[in-house]
Amino acid sequence: MTITAQEWKIYYQIEVALKTMGFWQRVLEGEKYVTGSLVPVAIYTIRQSFLQVIASEATEDVVKVLTRILLNDFDRRYHPTTQGQLKYEREALVGHGNRYISIHPYFFKAAFLDPQTHHFLREIMEADNFNQLKSDILNEAVGSLSMATSSDDPNNLEESSDPLEAPPANMLDILLNGIGGGGGMTTPNDQVNTAATAKQVCENEMYQLLLGNDFKMNMQNIEKTAYNCPLSWWKSSAHRFKNFESLAVKYLAIPATSAPSERIWSRAARVLTVTRNRMSEEVTSAMMYCRENKELLHKYYAEVARERMHPDDHHLIQRQQDLLPTFENEEEADSKLMLSDEDNKL
């Protein structure tokens, strides 16, 4: 088949039109870095790339038609504003075929709490919509703090004769009692005061979080082996924003796609052969755990072993570490993970 110069030009322009979408697909399928918070950024960037292709005078008409179809599909799925900005919905919208027709609110919350994407999120959302997202996250933090505080209130618990069942004192209660000079006595207004105090505490934390210049991190590069991790930022800042740290971990831990899970099952199919499936559930689970955490296993084995083993046995650590499975070349005949003919007869 002979391809003309005009056809080559069209193929090239189609490749350009799909390039941004292909890039973000690879990014969102990653498993070694946070991906959920990148979803709003990806959707907005892909849509903008379609608009640029359509607006270019050099783009062939047939390519513009194809790109408009993709753009219309994006708009039907994600309902941007008339200005092309993303719209945050408090509840996930589900359409025909039980498919989402909006960006899930969890991804917006993850992007808000990610120092990589927070500032970009302000630019791709309308101000009122962004403030609604901010308010929802604040209210969720207030609710969590109020619940934790009220659950630690002795007046809300049944009396117990077992001192081991008594809940630990809440640090916020201790602090407030210390400031007020009280001895732990309660009043009918305690519940209202606790709710008001929880809101004030969270509002102050939110203000300090958004005011500070350190709530910013460069976007990660998927081509690198080391990644900028927003979870590390929150871990180091937990003492300053403790009421939002748990929310950040909750939402940032959500993967953007199911690709990482599907890869695990694909690898499991190679590791768990018909014969190995006869092993007990505990052994199978241990094998898969070692397979998915092999890098950490090899990296920290010696350190953990020194802490748990008697000093007289430390000389055995290296020998034991050499016996750890590497899970390399799993399907090759000389792999240590391949069962021998005698094993297959069992």
CSV table of N, CA and C in Angstrom, one decimal, residues 146-235:
chain,number,residue,atom,x,y,z
A,146,SER,N,-14.7,17.4,65.6
A,146,SER,CA,-15.8,17.4,66.6
A,146,SER,C,-16.2,16.0,67.0
A,147,MET,N,-16.2,15.1,66.1
A,147,MET,CA,-16.6,13.7,66.4
A,147,MET,C,-15.5,13.1,67.4
A,148,ALA,N,-14.2,13.3,67.1
A,148,ALA,CA,-13.2,12.8,67.9
A,148,ALA,C,-13.2,13.4,69.3
A,149,THR,N,-13.5,14.7,69.4
A,149,THR,CA,-13.6,15.4,70.7
A,149,THR,C,-14.8,14.9,71.5
A,150,SER,N,-16.0,14.8,70.8
A,150,SER,CA,-17.1,14.3,71.6
A,150,SER,C,-17.0,12.9,72.0
A,151,SER,N,-16.4,12.1,71.2
A,151,SER,CA,-16.2,10.7,71.6
A,151,SER,C,-15.3,10.5,72.8
A,152,ASP,N,-14.4,11.5,73.0
A,152,ASP,CA,-13.5,11.4,74.2
A,152,ASP,C,-14.1,12.1,75.4
A,153,ASP,N,-15.3,12.6,75.3
A,153,ASP,CA,-15.9,13.3,76.4
A,153,ASP,C,-16.5,12.2,77.4
A,154,PRO,N,-16.0,12.2,78.7
A,154,PRO,CA,-16.5,11.1,79.6
A,154,PRO,C,-18.0,11.2,79.8
A,155,ASN,N,-18.6,12.4,79.6
A,155,ASN,CA,-20.1,12.5,79.8
A,155,ASN,C,-20.9,11.8,78.8
A,156,ASN,N,-20.2,11.5,77.6
A,156,ASN,CA,-20.9,10.9,76.5
A,156,ASN,C,-20.8,9.4,76.5
A,157,LEU,N,-20.1,8.8,77.5
A,157,LEU,CA,-19.8,7.4,77.6
A,157,LEU,C,-20.5,6.8,78.8
A,158,GLU,N,-20.8,5.5,78.6
A,158,GLU,CA,-21.4,4.8,79.8
A,158,GLU,C,-20.3,4.5,80.8
A,159,GLU,N,-20.7,4.5,82.1
A,159,GLU,CA,-19.8,4.2,83.1
A,159,GLU,C,-19.2,2.8,83.0
A,160,SER,N,-18.0,2.6,83.2
A,160,SER,CA,-17.4,1.3,83.1
A,160,SER,C,-16.5,1.0,84.4
A,161,SER,N,-16.6,-0.1,84.9
A,161,SER,CA,-15.9,-0.5,86.1
A,161,SER,C,-14.5,-0.9,85.8
A,162,ASP,N,-14.2,-1.2,84.5
A,162,ASP,CA,-12.9,-1.6,84.1
A,162,ASP,C,-12.1,-0.4,83.7
A,163,PRO,N,-11.0,0.0,84.4
A,163,PRO,CA,-10.2,1.2,84.1
A,163,PRO,C,-9.6,1.1,82.7
A,164,LEU,N,-9.4,-0.2,82.2
A,164,LEU,CA,-8.7,-0.3,81.0
A,164,LEU,C,-9.6,0.1,79.8
A,165,GLU,N,-10.9,0.2,80.0
A,165,GLU,CA,-11.8,0.6,79.0
A,165,GLU,C,-12.0,2.1,78.9
A,166,ALA,N,-11.5,2.8,79.9
A,166,ALA,CA,-11.6,4.2,79.9
A,166,ALA,C,-10.8,4.8,78.8
A,167,PRO,N,-11.4,5.8,78.0
A,167,PRO,CA,-10.7,6.4,76.9
A,167,PRO,C,-9.7,7.3,77.3
A,168,PRO,N,-8.6,7.5,76.5
A,168,PRO,CA,-7.6,8.4,76.9
A,168,PRO,C,-8.1,9.9,76.8
A,169,ALA,N,-7.5,10.7,77.6
A,169,ALA,CA,-7.9,12.1,77.5
A,169,ALA,C,-7.6,12.8,76.2
A,170,ASN,N,-8.5,13.6,75.7
A,170,ASN,CA,-8.3,14.3,74.4
A,170,ASN,C,-7.4,15.5,74.7
A,171,MET,N,-6.3,15.7,73.8
A,171,MET,CA,-5.4,16.7,74.0
A,171,MET,C,-6.0,18.1,73.9
A,172,LEU,N,-7.1,18.2,73.1
A,172,LEU,CA,-7.8,19.5,72.9
A,172,LEU,C,-8.5,19.8,74.2
A,173,ASP,N,-9.2,18.8,74.8
A,173,ASP,CA,-9.8,19.1,76.1
A,173,ASP,C,-8.9,19.5,77.2
A,174,ILE,N,-7.7,18.8,77.2
A,174,ILE,CA,-6.7,19.1,78.2
A,174,ILE,C,-6.2,20.6,78.1
A,175,LEU,N,-6.0,20.9,76.8
A,175,LEU,CA,-5.5,22.3,76.5
A,175,LEU,C,-6.5,23.3,76.9
A,176,LEU,N,-7.8,23.1,76.5
A,176,LEU,CA,-8.8,24.1,76.9
A,176,LEU,C,-9.1,24.2,78.3
A,177,ASN,N,-9.1,23.1,79.0
A,177,ASN,CA,-9.2,23.1,80.5
A,177,ASN,C,-8.1,23.8,81.2
A,178,GLY,N,-6.9,23.6,80.6
A,178,GLY,CA,-5.7,24.3,81.2
A,178,GLY,C,-5.8,25.8,81.0
A,179,ILE,N,-6.2,26.2,79.8
A,179,ILE,CA,-6.3,27.6,79.6
A,179,ILE,C,-7.4,28.3,80.4
A,180,GLY,N,-8.5,27.5,80.6
A,180,GLY,CA,-9.6,28.1,81.4
A,180,GLY,C,-9.5,27.9,82.9
A,181,GLY,N,-8.5,27.2,83.3
A,181,GLY,CA,-8.2,27.0,84.7
A,181,GLY,C,-9.2,26.0,85.3
A,182,GLY,N,-10.0,25.3,84.5
A,182,GLY,CA,-11.0,24.4,85.0
A,182,GLY,C,-10.3,23.0,85.4
A,183,GLY,N,-11.1,22.3,86.2
A,183,GLY,CA,-10.6,21.0,86.6
A,183,GLY,C,-11.2,19.8,85.9
A,184,GLY,N,-11.8,20.1,84.7
A,184,GLY,CA,-12.4,19.0,83.9
A,184,GLY,C,-13.9,19.0,84.1
A,185,MET,N,-14.5,20.0,84.8
A,185,MET,CA,-15.9,20.0,85.0
A,185,MET,C,-16.6,20.5,83.7
A,186,THR,N,-17.8,20.0,83.4
A,186,THR,CA,-18.5,20.3,82.2
A,186,THR,C,-19.7,21.1,82.5
A,187,THR,N,-20.2,21.8,81.5
A,187,THR,CA,-21.4,22.6,81.6
A,187,THR,C,-22.3,22.2,80.4
A,188,PRO,N,-23.6,22.6,80.5
A,188,PRO,CA,-24.5,22.3,79.4
A,188,PRO,C,-24.1,22.9,78.0
A,189,ASN,N,-23.2,23.9,78.1
A,189,ASN,CA,-22.8,24.5,76.8
A,189,ASN,C,-21.5,23.9,76.2
A,190,ASP,N,-21.0,22.8,76.9
A,190,ASP,CA,-19.7,22.2,76.5
A,190,ASP,C,-19.8,21.7,75.0
A,191,GLN,N,-20.9,21.1,74.7
A,191,GLN,CA,-21.0,20.5,73.3
A,191,GLN,C,-21.0,21.6,72.3
A,192,VAL,N,-21.7,22.7,72.5
A,192,VAL,CA,-21.7,23.9,71.6
A,192,VAL,C,-20.3,24.5,71.5
A,193,ASN,N,-19.7,24.6,72.7
A,193,ASN,CA,-18.4,25.2,72.7
A,193,ASN,C,-17.4,24.4,72.0
A,194,THR,N,-17.5,23.1,72.1
A,194,THR,CA,-16.6,22.1,71.5
A,194,THR,C,-16.7,22.3,70.0
A,195,ALA,N,-18.0,22.3,69.5
A,195,ALA,CA,-18.2,22.4,68.0
A,195,ALA,C,-17.6,23.8,67.5
A,196,ALA,N,-17.9,24.8,68.3
A,196,ALA,CA,-17.4,26.2,67.8
A,196,ALA,C,-15.8,26.2,67.8
A,197,THR,N,-15.3,25.6,68.9
A,197,THR,CA,-13.8,25.5,69.0
A,197,THR,C,-13.2,24.7,67.8
A,198,ALA,N,-13.8,23.6,67.5
A,198,ALA,CA,-13.3,22.7,66.4
A,198,ALA,C,-13.3,23.5,65.1
A,199,LYS,N,-14.4,24.3,64.9
A,199,LYS,CA,-14.5,25.0,63.6
A,199,LYS,C,-13.4,26.1,63.6
A,200,GLN,N,-13.2,26.8,64.7
A,200,GLN,CA,-12.1,27.8,64.8
A,200,GLN,C,-10.7,27.2,64.6
A,201,VAL,N,-10.5,26.1,65.2
A,201,VAL,CA,-9.2,25.4,65.1
A,201,VAL,C,-8.9,25.1,63.6
A,202,CYS,N,-9.9,24.5,63.0
A,202,CYS,CA,-9.7,24.1,61.6
A,202,CYS,C,-9.6,25.3,60.6
A,203,GLU,N,-10.4,26.3,60.9
A,203,GLU,CA,-10.3,27.5,60.1
A,203,GLU,C,-8.9,28.1,60.2
A,204,ASN,N,-8.4,28.1,61.4
A,204,ASN,CA,-7.0,28.7,61.6
A,204,ASN,C,-6.0,27.9,60.8
A,205,GLU,N,-6.1,26.5,60.9
A,205,GLU,CA,-5.2,25.7,60.2
A,205,GLU,C,-5.3,25.9,58.7
A,206,MET,N,-6.5,26.0,58.2
A,206,MET,CA,-6.8,26.2,56.7
A,206,MET,C,-6.1,27.5,56.3
A,207,TYR,N,-6.3,28.5,57.1
A,207,TYR,CA,-5.8,29.8,56.8
A,207,TYR,C,-4.2,29.8,56.7
A,208,GLN,N,-3.6,29.1,57.7
A,208,GLN,CA,-2.2,29.0,57.7
A,208,GLN,C,-1.7,28.2,56.6
A,209,LEU,N,-2.4,27.1,56.2
A,209,LEU,CA,-2.0,26.3,55.1
A,209,LEU,C,-2.0,27.0,53.8
A,210,LEU,N,-3.0,27.8,53.5
A,210,LEU,CA,-3.1,28.5,52.2
A,210,LEU,C,-2.3,29.7,52.2
A,211,LEU,N,-2.0,30.3,53.4
A,211,LEU,CA,-1.2,31.5,53.5
A,211,LEU,C,0.2,31.3,53.2
A,212,GLY,N,0.7,30.1,53.7
A,212,GLY,CA,2.1,29.8,53.7
A,212,GLY,C,2.6,29.6,52.3
A,213,ASN,N,3.9,29.9,52.1
A,213,ASN,CA,4.5,29.8,50.8
A,213,ASN,C,5.1,28.4,50.6
A,214,ASP,N,5.1,27.6,51.6
A,214,ASP,CA,5.7,26.2,51.5
A,214,ASP,C,4.7,25.2,51.0
A,215,PHE,N,3.4,25.6,50.9
A,215,PHE,CA,2.4,24.6,50.4
A,215,PHE,C,2.5,24.6,48.9
A,216,LYS,N,3.7,24.2,48.3
A,216,LYS,CA,3.9,24.2,46.9
A,216,LYS,C,5.0,23.2,46.6
A,217,MET,N,4.8,22.4,45.6
A,217,MET,CA,5.8,21.4,45.2
A,217,MET,C,5.8,21.3,43.7
A,218,ASN,N,6.9,21.1,43.1
A,218,ASN,CA,7.0,20.9,41.7
A,218,ASN,C,6.3,19.7,41.2
A,219,MET,N,5.8,19.7,40.0
A,219,MET,CA,5.1,18.5,39.5
A,219,MET,C,6.2,17.4,39.2
A,220,GLN,N,5.8,16.2,39.5
A,220,GLN,CA,6.7,15.1,39.4
A,220,GLN,C,7.0,14.7,37.9
A,221,ASN,N,8.1,14.1,37.7
A,221,ASN,CA,8.5,13.7,36.3
A,221,ASN,C,8.4,12.2,36.3
A,222,ILE,N,7.5,11.6,35.5
A,222,ILE,CA,7.3,10.1,35.6
A,222,ILE,C,8.5,9.4,35.0
A,223,GLU,N,9.4,10.1,34.3
A,223,GLU,CA,10.6,9.5,33.7
A,223,GLU,C,11.7,9.2,34.8
A,224,LYS,N,11.5,9.9,35.9
A,224,LYS,CA,12.6,9.7,37.0
A,224,LYS,C,12.3,8.5,37.9
A,225,THR,N,13.3,8.1,38.6
A,225,THR,CA,13.1,7.0,39.5
A,225,THR,C,12.7,7.5,40.9
A,226,ALA,N,12.9,8.8,41.2
A,226,ALA,CA,12.5,9.4,42.5
A,226,ALA,C,11.4,10.4,42.1
A,227,TYR,N,10.4,10.5,43.0
A,227,TYR,CA,9.2,11.3,42.7
A,227,TYR,C,9.0,12.3,43.8
A,228,ASN,N,8.5,13.5,43.5
A,228,ASN,CA,8.0,14.4,44.5
A,228,ASN,C,6.7,13.9,45.1
A,229,CYS,N,6.7,13.5,46.3
A,229,CYS,CA,5.6,12.9,46.9
A,229,CYS,C,4.8,13.8,47.9
A,230,PRO,N,3.6,14.2,47.6
A,230,PRO,CA,2.8,15.1,48.5
A,230,PRO,C,2.6,14.4,49.8
A,231,LEU,N,2.6,13.1,49.9
A,231,LEU,CA,2.4,12.4,51.2
A,231,LEU,C,3.6,12.7,52.1
A,232,SER,N,4.7,12.8,51.5
A,232,SER,CA,5.9,13.1,52.3
A,232,SER,C,5.8,14.6,52.9
A,233,TRP,N,5.3,15.5,52.1
A,233,TRP,CA,5.1,16.8,52.5
A,233,TRP,C,4.1,16.9,53.7
A,234,TRP,N,3.0,16.1,53.6
A,234,TRP,CA,2.1,16.1,54.7
A,234,TRP,C,2.6,15.4,56.0
A,235,LYS,N,3.4,14.4,55.8
A,235,LYS,CA,4.1,13.7,56.9
A,235,LYS,C,5.0,14.7,57.7
